[in-house]
Amino acid sequence: MTRKIELYGRLRDAGFGASLTVDIPPSATCREALASLKPVLRQQLHGCVLASNDEILSPGDKLPSGRLALLPPVCGG
Amino acid sequence: MIIVTKSRLDPAALDRAVTSRKHGAVASFVGTVRSPHAGRVVTAVSYDCFAPLAEKELARIKSAAERRWPVTVAVAHRTGRLKVGEASVAIAAGSGHRAEAFEACRFVIEEIKHRLPVWKKEHYAKGEGRWLPGCALRRRK
């Protein structure tokens, strides 16, 4: 199954634009999704988490069906 | 009042939102774009934001402050490209007394720094821009 993953912050300059797509099984966990991104983003993945519109996702969570975002360390304010 | 916007912030509107006859204190905080930073002349800062989650996190931070202290909180965060001197974040806390208003204001800006899905890229007078390092996110219970 192909999933679109939105990119933010420094990930926008990783060469993929605002999002990238990966093939992930529908029942995959966030841990598995992050592992599938590792060969693509390599060291850029360090410190990143997946998130839905509503919350930060834990590694053991199943991927939600809606928007999926990959968030690097934050520095708002 | 919770605002995530590309438009210029209006800190006075936040102050008005938390002003009440019961409140003897209104504490405000405004964060602005600075230059220089780390020895480089900054011309602007671009704020990137995952807006749907940022709005929910701001609501959670506001609720947490209002549970912890007898305060009313209003908070706004700007997105997009800001010039030096422009306000990037504004917070107001109204309460019966000054101590909890100051404490709540400080709490909200520290929580924003650690958990709001916002990123900033500094643009310099010379050389390439740079995304600033930050705090890794984690799920909160």
CSV table of N, CA, C and O in Angstrom, one decimal, chain B residues 12-74:
chain,number,residue,atom,x,y,z
B,12,ALA,N,-2.3,42.9,21.7
B,12,ALA,CA,-3.3,43.7,22.5
B,12,ALA,C,-4.6,42.9,22.5
B,12,ALA,O,-5.4,43.0,23.5
B,13,ALA,N,-4.9,42.3,21.4
B,13,ALA,CA,-6.2,41.5,21.4
B,13,ALA,C,-6.2,40.3,22.3
B,13,ALA,O,-7.2,40.0,22.9
B,14,LEU,N,-5.0,39.7,22.5
B,14,LEU,CA,-4.9,38.6,23.5
B,14,LEU,C,-5.1,39.2,24.9
B,14,LEU,O,-5.8,38.6,25.7
B,15,ASP,N,-4.5,40.3,25.2
B,15,ASP,CA,-4.6,40.9,26.5
B,15,ASP,C,-6.1,41.2,26.8
B,15,ASP,O,-6.6,40.9,27.9
B,16,ARG,N,-6.8,41.7,25.8
B,16,ARG,CA,-8.2,42.0,26.0
B,16,ARG,C,-9.0,40.8,26.2
B,16,ARG,O,-10.0,40.7,27.0
B,17,ALA,N,-8.6,39.7,25.6
B,17,ALA,CA,-9.4,38.4,25.7
B,17,ALA,C,-9.3,37.8,27.1
B,17,ALA,O,-10.1,37.0,27.5
B,18,VAL,N,-8.2,38.1,27.8
B,18,VAL,CA,-8.1,37.6,29.2
B,18,VAL,C,-8.4,38.6,30.3
B,18,VAL,O,-8.1,38.3,31.5
B,19,THR,N,-8.7,39.8,29.9
B,19,THR,CA,-9.0,40.8,30.9
B,19,THR,C,-10.5,40.7,31.4
B,19,THR,O,-11.4,40.4,30.6
B,20,SER,N,-10.6,40.7,32.7
B,20,SER,CA,-11.9,40.5,33.3
B,20,SER,C,-11.9,41.4,34.6
B,20,SER,O,-10.9,41.7,35.2
B,21,ARG,N,-13.1,41.7,35.0
B,21,ARG,CA,-13.3,42.4,36.3
B,21,ARG,C,-12.7,41.6,37.5
B,21,ARG,O,-12.3,42.2,38.5
B,22,LYS,N,-12.7,40.3,37.3
B,22,LYS,CA,-12.2,39.4,38.4
B,22,LYS,C,-10.7,39.4,38.4
B,22,LYS,O,-10.1,38.9,39.4
B,23,HIS,N,-10.1,39.8,37.3
B,23,HIS,CA,-8.6,39.7,37.2
B,23,HIS,C,-7.9,41.0,37.6
B,23,HIS,O,-8.1,42.0,37.0
B,24,GLY,N,-7.0,40.8,38.6
B,24,GLY,CA,-6.2,41.9,39.0
B,24,GLY,C,-4.9,42.0,38.3
B,24,GLY,O,-4.1,42.9,38.5
B,25,ALA,N,-4.6,41.0,37.4
B,25,ALA,CA,-3.4,40.9,36.7
B,25,ALA,C,-3.5,40.4,35.3
B,25,ALA,O,-4.3,39.4,35.1
B,26,VAL,N,-2.8,41.0,34.4
B,26,VAL,CA,-2.6,40.4,33.0
B,26,VAL,C,-1.1,40.4,32.7
B,26,VAL,O,-0.5,41.5,32.7
B,27,ALA,N,-0.6,39.2,32.5
B,27,ALA,CA,0.8,39.1,32.2
B,27,ALA,C,0.9,38.7,30.7
B,27,ALA,O,0.1,37.9,30.2
B,28,SER,N,1.8,39.4,30.0
B,28,SER,CA,1.9,39.1,28.5
B,28,SER,C,3.4,38.8,28.2
B,28,SER,O,4.3,39.3,28.8
B,29,PHE,N,3.5,37.9,27.1
B,29,PHE,CA,4.8,37.6,26.6
B,29,PHE,C,4.7,37.7,25.1
B,29,PHE,O,3.8,37.2,24.5
B,30,VAL,N,5.7,38.4,24.5
B,30,VAL,CA,5.7,38.4,23.0
B,30,VAL,C,7.1,38.0,22.6
B,30,VAL,O,8.1,38.6,23.0
B,31,GLY,N,7.2,37.0,21.8
B,31,GLY,CA,8.5,36.6,21.2
B,31,GLY,C,8.7,37.2,19.8
B,31,GLY,O,7.7,37.2,19.0
B,32,THR,N,9.9,37.8,19.6
B,32,THR,CA,10.1,38.5,18.3
B,32,THR,C,11.3,37.9,17.6
B,32,THR,O,12.2,37.3,18.2
B,33,VAL,N,11.4,38.1,16.3
B,33,VAL,CA,12.6,37.7,15.5
B,33,VAL,C,13.7,38.6,15.8
B,33,VAL,O,13.6,39.9,15.7
B,34,ARG,N,14.9,38.1,16.1
B,34,ARG,CA,16.0,38.9,16.5
B,34,ARG,C,17.2,38.8,15.5
B,34,ARG,O,17.3,37.8,14.7
B,35,SER,N,18.0,39.8,15.5
B,35,SER,CA,19.3,39.8,14.8
B,35,SER,C,20.3,40.7,15.5
B,35,SER,O,19.9,41.7,16.0
B,36,PRO,N,21.5,40.3,15.7
B,36,PRO,CA,22.1,39.0,15.1
B,36,PRO,C,21.8,37.8,16.0
B,36,PRO,O,21.3,38.0,17.1
B,37,HIS,N,22.0,36.6,15.5
B,37,HIS,CA,21.9,35.4,16.3
B,37,HIS,C,23.1,34.5,16.0
B,37,HIS,O,23.4,34.3,14.8
B,38,ALA,N,23.8,34.1,17.1
B,38,ALA,CA,24.9,33.2,17.0
B,38,ALA,C,26.0,33.8,16.0
B,38,ALA,O,26.6,33.1,15.2
B,39,GLY,N,26.1,35.2,16.1
B,39,GLY,CA,27.2,35.9,15.4
B,39,GLY,C,26.8,36.2,13.9
B,39,GLY,O,27.7,36.7,13.2
B,40,ARG,N,25.6,35.9,13.5
B,40,ARG,CA,25.3,36.1,12.1
B,40,ARG,C,24.1,37.1,12.0
B,40,ARG,O,23.2,37.1,12.8
B,41,VAL,N,24.2,37.9,11.0
B,41,VAL,CA,23.1,38.9,10.8
B,41,VAL,C,21.9,38.3,10.1
B,41,VAL,O,22.0,37.7,9.0
B,42,VAL,N,20.8,38.3,10.9
B,42,VAL,CA,19.6,37.6,10.4
B,42,VAL,C,18.7,38.6,9.7
B,42,VAL,O,18.6,39.8,10.1
B,43,THR,N,18.2,38.3,8.5
B,43,THR,CA,17.4,39.2,7.8
B,43,THR,C,15.9,38.8,7.9
B,43,THR,O,15.0,39.6,7.8
B,44,ALA,N,15.6,37.5,8.2
B,44,ALA,CA,14.2,37.0,8.3
B,44,ALA,C,14.3,35.6,8.9
B,44,ALA,O,15.3,35.0,8.9
B,45,VAL,N,13.1,35.2,9.4
B,45,VAL,CA,13.0,33.8,9.8
B,45,VAL,C,11.7,33.2,9.2
B,45,VAL,O,10.6,33.9,9.3
B,46,SER,N,11.8,32.1,8.6
B,46,SER,CA,10.6,31.4,8.1
B,46,SER,C,10.1,30.4,9.1
B,46,SER,O,10.9,29.5,9.6
B,47,TYR,N,8.8,30.4,9.5
B,47,TYR,CA,8.2,29.5,10.4
B,47,TYR,C,7.4,28.5,9.7
B,47,TYR,O,6.4,28.9,9.0
B,48,ASP,N,7.8,27.2,9.8
B,48,ASP,CA,7.0,26.1,9.2
B,48,ASP,C,6.2,25.5,10.3
B,48,ASP,O,6.6,25.6,11.5
B,49,CYS,N,5.0,25.0,9.9
B,49,CYS,CA,4.1,24.5,11.0
B,49,CYS,C,3.2,23.4,10.4
B,49,CYS,O,2.7,23.5,9.3
B,50,PHE,N,3.0,22.4,11.2
B,50,PHE,CA,2.0,21.3,10.9
B,50,PHE,C,0.7,21.8,11.6
B,50,PHE,O,0.5,21.5,12.8
B,51,ALA,N,-0.1,22.6,10.9
B,51,ALA,CA,-1.1,23.4,11.5
B,51,ALA,C,-2.2,22.6,12.3
B,51,ALA,O,-2.6,23.0,13.4
B,52,PRO,N,-2.7,21.5,11.7
B,52,PRO,CA,-3.8,20.9,12.5
B,52,PRO,C,-3.4,20.4,13.9
B,52,PRO,O,-4.1,20.5,14.8
B,53,LEU,N,-2.2,19.9,13.9
B,53,LEU,CA,-1.7,19.4,15.2
B,53,LEU,C,-1.3,20.6,16.1
B,53,LEU,O,-1.5,20.6,17.3
B,54,ALA,N,-0.7,21.6,15.5
B,54,ALA,CA,-0.3,22.8,16.3
B,54,ALA,C,-1.5,23.4,17.0
B,54,ALA,O,-1.4,23.8,18.2
B,55,GLU,N,-2.6,23.5,16.3
B,55,GLU,CA,-3.8,24.1,17.0
B,55,GLU,C,-4.2,23.3,18.1
B,55,GLU,O,-4.6,23.8,19.2
B,56,LYS,N,-4.2,21.9,18.0
B,56,LYS,CA,-4.6,21.1,19.1
B,56,LYS,C,-3.6,21.1,20.2
B,56,LYS,O,-4.0,21.1,21.4
B,57,GLU,N,-2.3,21.2,19.9
B,57,GLU,CA,-1.3,21.3,21.0
B,57,GLU,C,-1.4,22.6,21.7
B,57,GLU,O,-1.3,22.6,23.0
B,58,LEU,N,-1.7,23.7,21.0
B,58,LEU,CA,-1.9,25.0,21.7
B,58,LEU,C,-3.1,24.9,22.7
B,58,LEU,O,-3.1,25.4,23.8
B,59,ALA,N,-4.2,24.2,22.2
B,59,ALA,CA,-5.3,24.1,23.1
B,59,ALA,C,-5.0,23.2,24.3
B,59,ALA,O,-5.5,23.5,25.4
B,60,ARG,N,-4.2,22.2,24.1
B,60,ARG,CA,-3.8,21.4,25.3
B,60,ARG,C,-2.9,22.2,26.2
B,60,ARG,O,-3.0,22.0,27.4
B,61,ILE,N,-2.0,23.0,25.7
B,61,ILE,CA,-1.1,23.8,26.6
B,61,ILE,C,-2.0,24.8,27.3
B,61,ILE,O,-1.8,25.0,28.5
B,62,LYS,N,-2.9,25.4,26.7
B,62,LYS,CA,-3.8,26.4,27.3
B,62,LYS,C,-4.6,25.7,28.4
B,62,LYS,O,-4.6,26.2,29.6
B,63,SER,N,-5.1,24.5,28.1
B,63,SER,CA,-5.9,23.8,29.2
B,63,SER,C,-5.0,23.4,30.3
B,63,SER,O,-5.5,23.5,31.5
B,64,ALA,N,-3.8,23.0,30.1
B,64,ALA,CA,-2.9,22.5,31.1
B,64,ALA,C,-2.6,23.7,32.1
B,64,ALA,O,-2.6,23.6,33.3
B,65,ALA,N,-2.4,24.9,31.5
B,65,ALA,CA,-2.1,26.1,32.3
B,65,ALA,C,-3.3,26.4,33.1
B,65,ALA,O,-3.2,26.8,34.3
B,66,GLU,N,-4.5,26.4,32.5
B,66,GLU,CA,-5.7,26.8,33.2
B,66,GLU,C,-6.1,25.7,34.3
B,66,GLU,O,-6.8,26.1,35.2
B,67,ARG,N,-5.6,24.5,34.2
B,67,ARG,CA,-5.9,23.5,35.2
B,67,ARG,C,-4.9,23.7,36.4
B,67,ARG,O,-5.2,23.5,37.6
B,68,ARG,N,-3.7,24.2,36.1
B,68,ARG,CA,-2.6,24.3,37.1
B,68,ARG,C,-2.8,25.6,37.9
B,68,ARG,O,-2.4,25.6,39.1
B,69,TRP,N,-3.2,26.7,37.3
B,69,TRP,CA,-3.3,27.9,38.0
B,69,TRP,C,-4.7,28.5,37.7
B,69,TRP,O,-5.3,28.2,36.7
B,70,PRO,N,-5.2,29.4,38.6
B,70,PRO,CA,-6.5,30.0,38.3
B,70,PRO,C,-6.4,31.2,37.3
B,70,PRO,O,-6.4,32.4,37.7
B,71,VAL,N,-6.2,30.8,36.1
B,71,VAL,CA,-5.9,31.8,35.0
B,71,VAL,C,-6.7,31.6,33.8
B,71,VAL,O,-7.3,30.5,33.6
B,72,THR,N,-6.8,32.6,33.0
B,72,THR,CA,-7.4,32.5,31.6
B,72,THR,C,-6.2,32.8,30.7
B,72,THR,O,-5.6,33.9,30.8
B,73,VAL,N,-6.0,31.9,29.7
B,73,VAL,CA,-4.9,32.1,28.8
B,73,VAL,C,-5.3,32.3,27.4
B,73,VAL,O,-6.3,31.7,26.9
B,74,ALA,N,-4.6,33.2,26.6
B,74,ALA,CA,-4.8,33.3,25.2
B,74,ALA,C,-3.4,33.2,24.6
B,74,ALA,O,-2.5,33.7,25.1
